[in-house]
């Protein structure tokens, strides 16, 4: 904690608070978490009038200082000085939206009681003016007894005036006393407190004061005709649902068609960089660690960036335009039936890119019960890391089917995940006993054109938050996976024996030119030895060790090694199989891996990989919880080990049973 | 003018027809929910309009105090309306 003076920005959700924060601080800001929870803590720096630096905190949006969600809780705790990790602000800027003034003033009526220097920033005056709403900010200022500064954040209008008002507020008070509660507010609350209903009298009193204040200082206008007309279409029985399907469909298609080539480029770029850097190094453990541990780890993280960035781009555009709130309204009925909530929609949608941002997005859900269930089922939705595995197995075992039928199999896998998520959510709600359903109270903000700068900043902040949270785990696990697939190394005798076995059996492919023969032979020997080395490593032993458990599902120890590798990140399954099947890095030779898998035979001569095995494996990847990074995030989110372990155990048991049934039916 | 009894349990936000307007008389629900409904501006005397229903029938979208608020029918039923529009002069 620093000795800098701090200024907190408080306001309703959608009031333009973050835009104003960006305008005030420029890019001098950082996003962290409040310790112990994943509510974002946005802090920026400004210089005060006397040249001294100060910190600006962008608090989560809140309607009231009596919180109902984890987000709002943080805002209230910071303002009351109840958080050990954050200094009580020296001044508060209340951000209120001129087009929804009454609700903003409700929060102001509570902020006035905080006894801190307060400045009111009036945003969206331009939007309000278009609707004929004119706010007399001078009259408002006189009535509130604190400065009221009209601002247009994205154009920078009024920002300088706001800064000097904050300066004066900090100077005028040594930090101990605020402006005080306006007499009229105290009177209005006192006037209604004669009733026997303290809650109604408190809030009714505040709104009575607000109504009087607005009568004196606001020329009221009409409601937003644009928003009403757009909603007439977007919440329409037919067009609304059609448009929703269209938006979600194009999101998916974009994620897959655009992200897949970018993902490939990222991972092969990183691998190439590693090889280039180590080109002059002698072969050995260090080189292997750098290439197969560190750079593979970095590649494993980087590969997610295009998907995650695209996802956040979509979400920012949808959110800033105001559509996400409508999506929650459209989906609430459906989600409600399985024990989820309209607000579960955004987390679940995000989980199709990666469960981690999805789980992080659940913090806007007010009810702990529905939040936990959303976290519990989010990993069932097929994330982008499953895609390479689906693609490999479908291409290898269903290649005889026409393309559109392969596409249908892919779709079926996604639908299976969705079905499992809904079924488990429904079951969890049944088991825990359905208390009265959690309320759905959601403001529908008026539609706005997203500001490119805000969107870009949001994408950057969210993507880097993902990289630091998931990236560190994926990276560390990649090194661990490298170590257990490398050590212990086979003994020299073992290598000699394997080499002679290889020499006895190996035949050059018929089309090998004579001058390339030695090179091809050496290459094949290296790959064969790598496969043998993997077998003697810890991972190989683990593969054999878990074989009895996975044999009923049709899996053998080689697949077991792949499954062990998949715990770093699911797509590692593909590259681990590449090593087991001695085709080297399958990044550029997936065809080779497919051929090897198809050619693999059991001791009795029957194929190892049958359609039944492949289908069972696909079902495993849809349903099983294999992602340690997700488990780590769930632990952090839920504040304990109960939920992550329940999720890990439950999903894997469910996957095991489903695979057993699949395999028994098909085999 | 005869002012009728200001509330009737059979007449709530959930009973408004699309486009229909009413005035809040009472707000019920458990204390936490009741507080939030009141905080969102659903105080006695506040006029509001049912703008539309979601395509699947629920939730509902209301316009009040210059903004749109979405509630499920379950919450809307907790908000009693004055009968008719006889309570006047509460808001400008």
XYZ file of C-alpha atoms in Angstrom:
759
model
C 0.000 0.000 0.000
C 1.352 3.385 -0.889
C 1.129 6.744 0.805
C -0.214 8.285 -2.386
C -3.522 10.007 -2.110
C -6.260 7.948 -3.726
C -9.374 8.949 -5.571
C -12.124 6.381 -6.126
C -14.501 6.432 -9.073
C -17.900 5.075 -8.050
C -20.995 4.719 -10.204
C -23.733 2.474 -11.577
C -22.858 -0.166 -14.155
C -22.982 1.238 -17.717
C -22.666 4.843 -16.514
C -19.507 5.624 -18.496
C -17.269 5.242 -15.453
C -14.567 3.226 -17.183
C -14.499 5.581 -20.173
C -13.971 8.458 -17.779
C -11.310 6.485 -15.914
C -9.460 5.930 -19.186
C -9.760 9.616 -20.058
C -8.405 10.633 -16.649
C -5.491 8.252 -16.467
C -4.644 7.655 -20.119
C -2.721 4.422 -20.373
C -1.092 4.876 -16.997
C -3.196 2.143 -15.447
C -2.889 -1.435 -14.374
C -5.409 -4.175 -13.755
C -4.931 -6.533 -10.857
C -7.212 -8.486 -8.583
C -8.350 -7.751 -5.099
C -6.530 -10.449 -3.104
C -8.501 -13.636 -2.600
C -11.176 -12.834 -5.152
C -11.093 -12.268 -8.871
C -12.893 -8.968 -8.895
C -10.778 -6.707 -11.034
C -8.949 -3.868 -9.394
C -8.202 -1.127 -11.885
C -5.750 1.468 -10.684
C -4.343 4.407 -12.637
C -2.082 7.350 -11.945
C -2.760 11.043 -12.330
C -0.885 14.173 -11.330
C -2.632 16.564 -9.014
C -2.558 20.341 -9.434
C 0.472 20.672 -7.145
C 2.355 18.146 -9.258
C 2.141 15.313 -6.762
C 1.029 11.946 -8.119
C -2.199 10.344 -6.983
C -3.893 6.997 -7.566
C -7.283 6.640 -9.179
C -9.268 3.462 -8.471
C -12.015 2.434 -10.881
C -14.437 0.624 -8.574
C -16.745 -2.092 -9.911
C -20.121 -0.712 -10.984
C -22.650 -0.655 -8.173
C -26.252 0.466 -7.707
C -26.026 0.820 -3.965
C -23.618 0.717 -1.045
C -25.635 -2.225 0.289
C -24.114 -4.854 -2.016
C -25.758 -7.900 -3.574
C -22.907 -9.334 -5.689
C -19.176 -9.936 -5.104
C -18.494 -6.998 -7.433
C -20.643 -4.581 -5.472
C -19.283 -5.889 -2.201
C -15.781 -4.797 -3.177
C -16.954 -1.327 -4.203
C -18.710 -0.836 -0.873
C -15.809 -2.199 1.183
C -13.287 0.085 -0.497
C -15.499 3.129 0.019
C -16.044 2.317 3.691
C -12.323 1.671 4.173
C -12.968 -1.962 5.157
C -10.411 -3.609 2.889
C -6.958 -4.228 4.281
C -5.482 -4.245 0.760
C -6.839 -0.879 -0.326
C -6.489 2.435 1.417
C -9.705 4.298 2.131
C -10.036 6.843 -0.702
C -9.168 10.464 0.107
C -11.800 11.679 -2.338
C -14.645 10.080 -4.262
C -15.840 10.902 -7.765
C -19.454 9.846 -8.233
C -20.056 9.139 -11.909
C -23.700 9.569 -12.877
C -25.347 9.145 -16.245
C -27.500 12.144 -17.208
C -29.904 9.892 -19.098
C -30.605 7.718 -16.023
C -30.153 10.424 -13.460
C -32.549 9.246 -10.743
C -30.768 5.968 -10.156
C -27.363 7.661 -10.213
C -28.532 10.201 -7.662
C -29.639 7.340 -5.422
C -26.016 6.206 -5.185
C -24.937 9.843 -4.706
C -27.353 10.123 -1.773
C -25.445 7.276 -0.115
C -22.012 8.593 -1.114
C -22.833 11.951 0.500
C -23.076 10.149 3.826
C -19.559 8.729 3.496
C -17.999 11.830 4.944
C -15.381 12.028 2.199
C -14.735 14.878 -0.241
C -17.092 14.181 -3.149
C -17.190 15.406 -6.752
C -19.992 14.454 -9.132
C -19.115 13.755 -12.776
C -22.163 13.996 -15.020
C -21.686 11.789 -18.086
C -23.709 11.161 -21.237
C -25.133 14.701 -21.292
C -24.882 14.500 -25.092
C -27.009 11.355 -25.245
C -29.471 12.781 -22.759
C -29.730 16.019 -24.755
C -30.697 14.067 -27.868
C -33.626 12.730 -25.918
C -34.550 16.228 -24.764
C -33.261 15.706 -21.223
C -31.484 18.827 -20.052
C -29.788 18.807 -16.681
C -29.117 22.128 -14.996
C -25.801 21.182 -13.449
C -25.545 24.498 -11.566
C -28.872 23.880 -9.820
C -27.821 20.314 -9.103
C -24.520 21.526 -7.651
C -26.281 24.017 -5.403
C -28.691 21.361 -4.136
C -26.042 18.695 -3.572
C -23.483 21.028 -2.053
C -20.667 19.343 -4.008
C -19.163 20.220 -7.401
C -21.030 18.811 -10.428
C -18.899 18.631 -13.581
C -20.419 17.638 -16.961
C -18.006 15.398 -18.885
C -17.915 13.518 -22.189
C -15.266 10.923 -21.422
C -14.418 9.637 -24.882
C -13.986 13.175 -26.230
C -12.101 14.389 -23.173
C -14.641 17.191 -22.615
C -14.732 18.392 -19.008
C -11.869 16.163 -17.890
C -9.632 19.146 -17.035
C -12.448 20.747 -15.055
C -12.998 17.491 -13.221
C -9.296 17.281 -12.314
C -9.253 20.747 -10.822
C -12.486 20.063 -8.928
C -10.834 16.965 -7.459
C -7.783 19.103 -6.577
C -9.942 21.606 -4.762
C -11.853 18.876 -2.976
C -8.589 17.368 -1.723
C -7.179 20.763 -0.696
C -10.306 22.065 0.974
C -10.338 19.131 3.302
C -7.482 17.573 5.123
C -9.266 14.333 4.303
C -11.332 13.975 7.413
C -14.637 15.567 6.591
C -16.782 15.466 3.504
C -19.257 17.953 2.226
C -21.894 16.652 4.574
C -25.396 15.501 3.875
C -27.640 18.125 2.288
C -30.306 19.235 4.734
C -33.040 18.413 2.255
C -31.868 14.790 2.043
C -31.697 14.399 5.813
C -35.126 15.968 6.055
C -36.643 13.753 3.375
C -35.357 10.619 5.090
C -36.518 11.866 8.477
C -39.923 12.781 7.058
C -40.638 9.284 5.859
C -39.110 7.479 8.830
C -42.278 7.791 10.875
C -43.625 4.729 9.161
C -43.238 1.237 10.612
C -41.259 0.081 7.590
C -37.635 1.248 8.021
C -36.446 -0.103 4.658
C -39.222 1.598 2.734
C -38.799 4.818 4.663
C -35.063 4.995 4.060
C -35.197 4.318 0.333
C -38.529 6.086 -0.165
C -37.043 9.130 1.593
C -34.040 9.147 -0.722
C -36.209 8.907 -3.814
C -38.547 11.610 -2.491
C -35.475 13.855 -2.241
C -34.377 12.800 -5.740
C -37.816 13.480 -7.215
C -37.836 16.969 -5.701
C -34.250 17.575 -6.857
C -35.019 16.468 -10.387
C -38.177 18.528 -10.542
C -36.030 21.570 -9.822
C -32.990 20.865 -12.008
C -33.961 18.588 -14.882
C -36.104 19.096 -17.919
C -37.280 15.584 -18.556
C -37.328 14.239 -22.078
C -38.634 11.216 -23.832
C -37.254 7.727 -23.590
C -34.815 6.540 -26.202
C -36.738 5.907 -29.404
C -33.729 4.328 -31.036
C -33.294 1.849 -28.199
C -37.020 1.136 -28.184
C -37.079 0.473 -31.926
C -33.944 -1.688 -31.840
C -35.321 -3.679 -28.910
C -38.578 -4.117 -30.802
C -36.493 -6.081 -33.270
C -33.811 -7.669 -31.068
C -36.238 -8.875 -28.406
C -38.847 -9.879 -30.980
C -40.298 -13.362 -30.707
C -39.032 -14.404 -34.137
C -36.446 -11.868 -35.330
C -34.922 -11.522 -31.879
C -34.187 -15.224 -31.531
C -33.117 -15.402 -35.174
C -30.688 -12.532 -34.724
C -29.367 -14.123 -31.551
C -28.693 -17.382 -33.405
C -27.035 -15.430 -36.201
C -24.742 -13.524 -33.809
C -23.735 -16.645 -31.909
C -23.293 -18.625 -35.131
C -21.015 -16.010 -36.646
C -19.063 -15.780 -33.397
C -18.378 -19.508 -33.523
C -17.557 -19.567 -37.205
C -15.196 -16.621 -36.809
C -13.511 -18.175 -33.786
C -12.885 -21.405 -35.680
C -12.092 -20.233 -39.181
C -10.100 -17.176 -38.195
C -8.515 -18.436 -35.004
C -7.416 -21.885 -36.179
C -4.849 -20.662 -38.761
C -3.687 -17.965 -36.329
C -3.271 -20.598 -33.619
C -1.165 -22.745 -35.942
C 0.956 -19.755 -36.921
C 1.522 -18.843 -33.270
C 2.621 -22.280 -32.135
C 4.832 -23.043 -35.116
C 6.306 -19.528 -34.882
C 7.275 -20.070 -31.255
C 8.666 -23.544 -31.980
C 10.681 -22.185 -34.908
C 12.077 -19.452 -32.689
C 13.168 -22.057 -30.144
C 14.866 -24.155 -32.810
C 16.553 -21.098 -34.269
C 17.875 -20.013 -30.877
C 19.209 -23.463 -30.054
C 20.514 -24.252 -33.542
C 24.127 -23.872 -32.471
C 23.692 -25.809 -29.233
C 24.815 -29.390 -28.852
C 22.003 -31.931 -28.546
C 21.345 -32.691 -24.922
C 19.072 -32.142 -21.975
C 19.487 -28.368 -21.952
C 18.548 -28.031 -25.587
C 15.659 -30.402 -25.039
C 14.503 -28.411 -22.009
C 14.590 -25.175 -23.987
C 12.800 -26.582 -27.031
C 10.441 -29.183 -25.603
C 9.931 -27.661 -22.172
C 10.224 -23.885 -22.234
C 9.361 -23.062 -25.820
C 6.694 -25.747 -26.007
C 5.257 -24.219 -22.829
C 5.333 -20.702 -24.235
C 3.825 -22.041 -27.458
C 1.133 -23.804 -25.457
C 0.171 -20.479 -23.916
C 0.621 -18.292 -26.977
C -1.556 -20.626 -29.018
C -4.557 -19.413 -26.999
C -3.980 -15.733 -27.668
C -5.831 -15.450 -31.013
C -8.910 -17.231 -29.664
C -8.941 -15.339 -26.420
C -8.347 -11.973 -28.091
C -11.107 -12.638 -30.633
C -13.471 -13.766 -27.913
C -12.833 -10.660 -25.836
C -13.160 -8.499 -28.941
C -16.609 -9.970 -29.582
C -17.634 -9.706 -25.953
C -16.457 -6.087 -25.662
C -18.328 -5.097 -28.802
C -21.474 -6.870 -27.640
C -21.189 -5.501 -24.135
C -20.389 -1.894 -25.034
C -23.182 -1.813 -27.588
C -25.624 -2.982 -24.912
C -26.493 -6.308 -26.563
C -25.145 -8.651 -23.880
C -27.825 -7.554 -21.426
C -30.426 -8.440 -24.083
C -28.773 -11.829 -24.633
C -29.187 -12.483 -20.906
C -32.879 -11.578 -21.183
C -33.332 -13.844 -24.214
C -31.652 -16.828 -22.573
C -32.882 -16.449 -19.004
C -35.992 -18.588 -19.400
C -33.990 -21.454 -20.850
C -31.135 -21.228 -18.349
C -33.567 -20.807 -15.473
C -35.146 -24.172 -16.259
C -31.860 -25.971 -15.523
C -31.070 -23.980 -12.406
C -28.840 -21.398 -14.048
C -29.435 -17.680 -14.510
C -29.648 -15.250 -17.434
C -26.370 -13.834 -16.196
C -24.782 -17.299 -16.584
C -25.014 -16.842 -20.311
C -21.883 -14.710 -20.776
C -19.644 -16.967 -18.659
C -20.908 -20.035 -20.496
C -20.405 -18.398 -23.875
C -16.826 -17.488 -22.927
C -16.181 -21.057 -21.845
C -16.348 -22.150 -25.487
C -13.051 -20.339 -25.987
C -11.620 -21.302 -22.607
C -13.205 -22.200 -19.283
C -10.917 -19.804 -17.408
C -12.262 -16.466 -18.703
C -15.718 -18.029 -18.418
C -15.208 -18.788 -14.745
C -13.713 -15.351 -14.193
C -16.818 -13.784 -15.754
C -19.143 -15.399 -13.193
C -18.372 -12.684 -10.681
C -21.288 -10.600 -11.986
C -23.754 -13.275 -10.848
C -25.355 -12.082 -7.611
C -26.373 -15.425 -6.184
C -23.593 -17.609 -4.822
C -25.545 -20.774 -5.575
C -26.061 -20.002 -9.250
C -22.520 -18.692 -9.514
C -21.125 -21.982 -8.161
C -23.258 -24.069 -10.489
C -22.148 -21.967 -13.456
C -18.503 -22.480 -12.428
C -19.161 -26.189 -11.947
C -20.547 -26.812 -15.438
C -18.535 -24.304 -17.499
C -15.700 -26.807 -18.277
C -18.195 -29.155 -20.000
C -18.443 -26.685 -22.856
C -15.901 -27.590 -25.513
C -13.052 -25.115 -25.202
C -10.624 -24.341 -28.000
C -7.969 -26.684 -26.556
C -10.210 -29.644 -27.359
C -10.459 -28.633 -30.991
C -7.077 -30.048 -32.162
C -7.931 -33.363 -30.462
C -11.388 -33.500 -32.058
C -9.873 -32.605 -35.424
C -7.172 -35.298 -35.194
C -9.512 -38.100 -34.158
C -12.274 -37.198 -36.605
C -9.824 -36.891 -39.494
C -8.163 -40.201 -38.606
C -11.190 -42.366 -37.941
C -14.038 -40.827 -39.870
C -12.110 -39.872 -42.995
C -14.301 -42.167 -45.081
C -17.298 -39.958 -44.345
C -18.056 -36.920 -46.500
C -16.935 -33.580 -45.080
C -20.363 -32.447 -43.953
C -20.832 -35.612 -41.924
C -17.476 -35.048 -40.238
C -18.782 -31.560 -39.480
C -21.884 -33.110 -37.937
C -19.715 -35.258 -35.656
C -17.919 -32.113 -34.535
C -21.277 -30.431 -33.912
C -22.459 -33.501 -31.965
C -19.420 -33.223 -29.679
C -20.247 -29.597 -28.932
C -23.892 -30.486 -28.331
C -22.864 -33.327 -26.013
C -20.894 -30.808 -23.936
C -23.844 -28.407 -23.794
C -26.203 -31.244 -22.884
C -23.854 -32.440 -20.114
C -23.537 -28.905 -18.725
C -27.303 -28.441 -18.597
C -27.964 -31.926 -17.233
C -25.410 -31.535 -14.445
C -26.672 -28.045 -13.592
C -30.204 -29.407 -13.390
C -29.068 -32.318 -11.249
C -27.002 -30.107 -8.957
C -30.019 -27.888 -8.417
C -32.185 -30.942 -7.641
C -29.647 -32.350 -5.197
C -29.071 -29.130 -3.319
C -32.795 -28.562 -3.190
C -34.336 -25.792 -5.170
C -34.813 -22.785 -2.999
C -36.950 -20.062 -4.527
C -35.197 -19.061 -7.738
C -32.741 -16.227 -7.454
C -34.149 -12.941 -8.669
C -33.360 -11.583 -12.087
C -32.993 -7.831 -11.901
C -31.120 -6.446 -14.865
C -30.833 -2.973 -16.274
C -31.025 -2.811 -20.067
C -28.694 0.035 -20.999
C -29.586 2.091 -24.048
C -27.744 1.088 -27.219
C -24.477 2.864 -27.912
C -21.829 2.687 -30.569
C -18.754 0.992 -29.042
C -15.699 3.256 -28.836
C -12.733 1.594 -30.635
C -10.249 2.857 -28.049
C -12.247 1.467 -25.130
C -12.729 -1.846 -26.918
C -9.031 -2.150 -27.746
C -8.062 -1.383 -24.162
C -10.558 -3.904 -22.820
C -9.319 -6.653 -25.163
C -5.735 -5.943 -24.155
C -6.490 -5.936 -20.430
C -8.598 -9.087 -20.528
C -6.174 -10.990 -22.740
C -3.197 -10.104 -20.561
C -5.141 -11.008 -17.422
C -5.819 -14.404 -18.994
C -2.178 -14.851 -19.924
C -0.931 -14.103 -16.438
C -3.548 -16.317 -14.769
C -3.670 -19.319 -17.075
C -0.309 -18.796 -18.708
C 1.789 -19.299 -15.615
C 0.076 -22.593 -14.795
C 0.227 -23.895 -18.358
C 3.872 -22.879 -18.606
C 4.878 -24.498 -15.318
C 2.990 -27.673 -16.194
C 4.656 -27.832 -19.594
C 8.026 -27.999 -17.853
C 6.745 -30.687 -15.497
C 5.341 -32.685 -18.420
C 8.666 -32.266 -20.231
C 10.511 -33.612 -17.191
C 8.285 -36.643 -16.669
C 8.407 -37.520 -20.371
C 12.223 -37.180 -20.398
C 13.372 -38.811 -17.140
C 14.538 -41.304 -16.212
C 16.387 -41.947 -19.443
C 16.798 -45.460 -20.816
C 20.109 -47.140 -19.961
C 22.859 -47.436 -22.574
C 22.236 -51.198 -22.859
C 18.577 -50.546 -23.475
C 19.396 -48.088 -26.255
C 21.795 -50.574 -27.854
C 19.169 -53.301 -27.668
C 16.491 -51.028 -29.142
C 18.858 -49.945 -31.910
C 19.590 -53.510 -32.901
C 15.885 -54.396 -32.848
C 15.307 -51.396 -35.081
C 18.124 -52.412 -37.457
C 16.740 -55.930 -37.712
C 13.241 -54.803 -38.650
C 13.587 -51.496 -40.443
C 13.084 -51.363 -44.172
C 13.532 -48.216 -46.194
C 10.401 -46.984 -47.935
C 10.476 -48.129 -51.536
C 10.691 -44.638 -53.019
C 13.732 -43.539 -50.958
C 16.539 -42.258 -53.203
C 19.854 -44.037 -52.545
C 21.715 -40.887 -51.497
C 19.052 -40.092 -48.857
C 18.986 -43.587 -47.401
C 21.319 -42.937 -44.440
C 19.476 -39.740 -43.543
C 16.028 -41.369 -43.670
C 17.295 -44.284 -41.642
C 18.800 -42.051 -38.957
C 15.593 -40.038 -38.765
C 13.480 -43.158 -38.329
C 15.886 -44.488 -35.702
C 15.764 -41.205 -33.735
C 11.996 -41.255 -33.702
C 11.852 -44.934 -32.719
C 14.301 -44.317 -29.876
C 12.322 -41.262 -28.735
C 9.207 -43.441 -28.540
C 11.117 -46.092 -26.578
C 12.607 -43.452 -24.269
C 9.141 -42.117 -23.523
C 8.062 -45.620 -22.574
C 10.763 -45.847 -19.878
C 10.109 -42.328 -18.545
C 7.910 -41.474 -15.567
C 5.108 -40.618 -17.990
C 5.505 -44.031 -19.625
C 5.228 -45.713 -16.235
C 2.209 -43.560 -15.436
C 0.668 -44.655 -18.736
C 1.167 -48.301 -17.797
C 0.041 -47.610 -14.243
C -3.303 -46.141 -15.281
C -3.839 -48.685 -18.050
C -6.018 -51.005 -15.878
C -8.286 -48.045 -15.111
C -8.650 -46.952 -18.717
C -8.578 -50.362 -20.409
C -12.364 -50.843 -19.973
C -12.815 -47.670 -22.042
C -10.726 -49.158 -24.861
C -7.603 -47.106 -24.076
C -4.086 -48.574 -23.851
C -0.980 -47.285 -22.092
C 0.110 -45.179 -25.071
C -3.140 -43.275 -24.918
C -2.599 -43.153 -21.152
C 0.646 -41.213 -21.722
C -1.265 -38.851 -23.996
C -3.905 -38.358 -21.301
C -1.201 -37.616 -18.718
C 0.256 -35.010 -21.085
C -3.206 -33.543 -21.631
C -3.249 -32.348 -18.031
C -0.920 -29.486 -19.010
C -3.436 -28.408 -21.627
C -5.691 -30.673 -23.623
C -4.124 -30.025 -27.009
C -0.820 -31.423 -25.656
C -2.470 -34.842 -26.171
C -1.784 -34.520 -29.894
C 1.914 -33.701 -29.543
C 2.422 -36.346 -26.841
C 0.886 -38.994 -29.107
C 3.232 -37.708 -31.779
C 6.180 -38.649 -29.585
C 4.678 -41.984 -28.488
C 4.048 -42.948 -32.095
C 7.531 -41.782 -33.040
C 6.452 -39.381 -35.755
C 8.156 -36.466 -34.065
C 6.360 -33.170 -33.760
C 3.038 -33.734 -35.484
C 2.551 -29.991 -35.961
C 3.444 -30.380 -39.613
C 2.844 -34.110 -39.921
C -0.590 -34.841 -38.474
C -1.130 -37.126 -41.462
C 1.854 -39.193 -40.348
C 0.416 -39.508 -36.849
C -2.957 -40.578 -38.231
C -1.278 -43.272 -40.362
C 0.730 -44.558 -37.387
C -2.332 -44.661 -35.165
C -4.302 -46.590 -37.786
C -1.397 -49.009 -38.273
C -0.915 -49.695 -34.547
C -1.731 -53.306 -33.674
C -2.357 -55.187 -30.444
C -0.292 -58.354 -29.775
C -3.164 -60.411 -31.277
C -2.949 -58.410 -34.496
C -6.224 -56.483 -34.146
C -6.069 -52.722 -34.522
C -5.542 -50.671 -31.339
C -7.487 -47.700 -32.627
C -10.912 -48.806 -33.720
C -13.869 -46.542 -34.367
C -15.155 -47.546 -30.932
C -11.884 -46.508 -29.261
C -11.790 -43.219 -31.141
C -15.408 -42.437 -30.273
C -14.792 -43.330 -26.656
C -11.738 -41.033 -26.651
C -13.815 -38.204 -28.151
C -16.435 -38.655 -25.431
C -13.634 -38.603 -22.855
C -12.329 -35.285 -24.151
C -15.813 -33.741 -24.159
C -16.663 -34.722 -20.592
C -13.450 -35.174 -18.609
C -11.878 -32.491 -16.452
C -8.227 -32.533 -17.512
C -7.225 -28.934 -17.185
C -5.147 -28.141 -14.089
C -5.211 -24.416 -14.887
C -9.009 -24.453 -14.653
C -8.865 -26.312 -11.347
C -6.460 -23.690 -10.016
C -8.777 -20.870 -11.074
C -11.833 -22.597 -9.583
C -9.999 -22.952 -6.290
C -9.180 -19.262 -6.276
C -12.729 -18.287 -7.250
C -14.507 -20.456 -4.726
C -11.989 -19.892 -1.959
C -11.356 -23.540 -1.137
C -10.645 -27.014 -2.405
C -14.166 -28.435 -2.038
C -15.549 -27.239 -5.364
C -12.496 -27.791 -7.578
C -12.027 -31.333 -6.223
C -15.728 -32.105 -6.538
C -15.580 -30.847 -10.105
C -12.396 -32.757 -10.942
C -13.678 -36.012 -9.419
C -17.245 -35.673 -10.612
C -16.470 -34.814 -14.214
C -13.897 -37.587 -14.567
C -16.166 -40.207 -13.026
C -18.960 -39.082 -15.328
C -16.600 -39.172 -18.326
C -15.398 -42.641 -17.343
C -18.932 -44.019 -17.125
C -19.965 -42.364 -20.392
C -16.875 -43.738 -22.171
C -17.488 -47.204 -20.763
C -21.049 -47.174 -22.098
C -19.926 -45.760 -25.456
C -17.176 -48.330 -25.836
C -19.325 -51.287 -24.769
C -22.079 -50.340 -27.209
C -19.762 -49.771 -30.157
C -17.155 -52.497 -29.606
C -63.252 12.372 -6.316
C -63.308 9.007 -4.625
C -59.893 7.470 -4.217
C -60.074 3.731 -4.191
C -58.066 1.615 -1.826
C -54.573 2.077 -3.150
C -53.615 -1.531 -3.557
C -55.061 -4.834 -4.503
C -53.115 -8.058 -4.295
C -54.494 -9.267 -7.613
C -53.042 -6.351 -9.503
C -49.252 -6.497 -9.861
C -46.570 -5.574 -12.374
C -46.878 -9.059 -13.842
C -50.512 -8.397 -14.773
C -49.803 -5.357 -16.919
C -50.606 -5.797 -20.603
C -47.855 -5.008 -23.091
C -47.639 -1.240 -23.312
C -49.706 -0.890 -20.140
C -48.826 1.669 -17.503
C -49.213 1.480 -13.742
C -48.077 3.090 -10.527
C -46.195 1.213 -7.813
C -48.122 0.822 -4.559
C -46.311 -1.892 -2.625
C -43.098 -3.871 -2.892
C -42.752 -7.308 -1.316
C -40.185 -10.103 -1.248
C -37.455 -11.099 1.166
C -35.564 -8.159 2.673
C -32.575 -8.389 0.333
C -34.659 -8.620 -2.826
C -37.100 -6.006 -1.589
C -34.247 -3.614 -0.882
C -32.804 -4.063 -4.367
C -36.183 -3.555 -6.061
C -36.687 -0.353 -4.091
C -33.127 0.790 -4.784
C -33.664 0.308 -8.506
C -36.372 2.937 -8.201
C -39.505 0.834 -7.756
C -40.772 3.009 -4.902
C -44.446 3.588 -4.136
C -45.803 6.282 -6.413
C -43.378 5.583 -9.256
C -45.143 5.177 -12.613
C -43.909 2.556 -15.059
C -44.716 0.848 -18.340
C -44.410 -2.775 -19.446
C -42.416 -2.271 -22.631
C -42.245 -5.871 -23.779
C -41.915 -9.509 -22.858
C -38.874 -11.607 -23.780
C -39.496 -13.958 -26.729
C -39.855 -16.961 -24.425
C -42.457 -15.111 -22.334
C -40.201 -14.255 -19.431
C -38.472 -12.010 -18.237
C -40.390 -8.754 -18.690
C -38.963 -5.362 -19.602
C -40.247 -2.253 -17.820
C -39.507 1.392 -18.373
C -39.295 3.527 -15.267
C -37.411 6.612 -14.182
C -35.998 7.009 -17.690
C -34.436 3.559 -18.049
C -35.317 -0.030 -18.943
C -35.325 -2.677 -16.221
C -35.808 -6.383 -16.780
C -37.485 -8.558 -14.148
C -38.836 -12.082 -14.191
C -42.593 -12.498 -13.675
C -41.718 -13.928 -10.249
C -40.207 -10.593 -9.163
C -42.816 -8.557 -11.034
C -45.532 -10.282 -8.976
C -43.976 -8.851 -5.806
C -44.691 -5.311 -6.925
C -48.311 -4.305 -6.310
C -49.888 -1.557 -8.401
C -52.423 1.047 -7.498
C -55.757 0.250 -9.088
C -56.523 2.478 -12.012
C -54.507 5.623 -12.252
C -56.224 7.382 -9.423
C -53.179 8.180 -7.367
C -51.982 11.309 -9.003
C -49.529 14.070 -8.422
C -46.791 11.940 -6.965
C -44.331 12.554 -9.746
C -43.950 15.439 -12.137
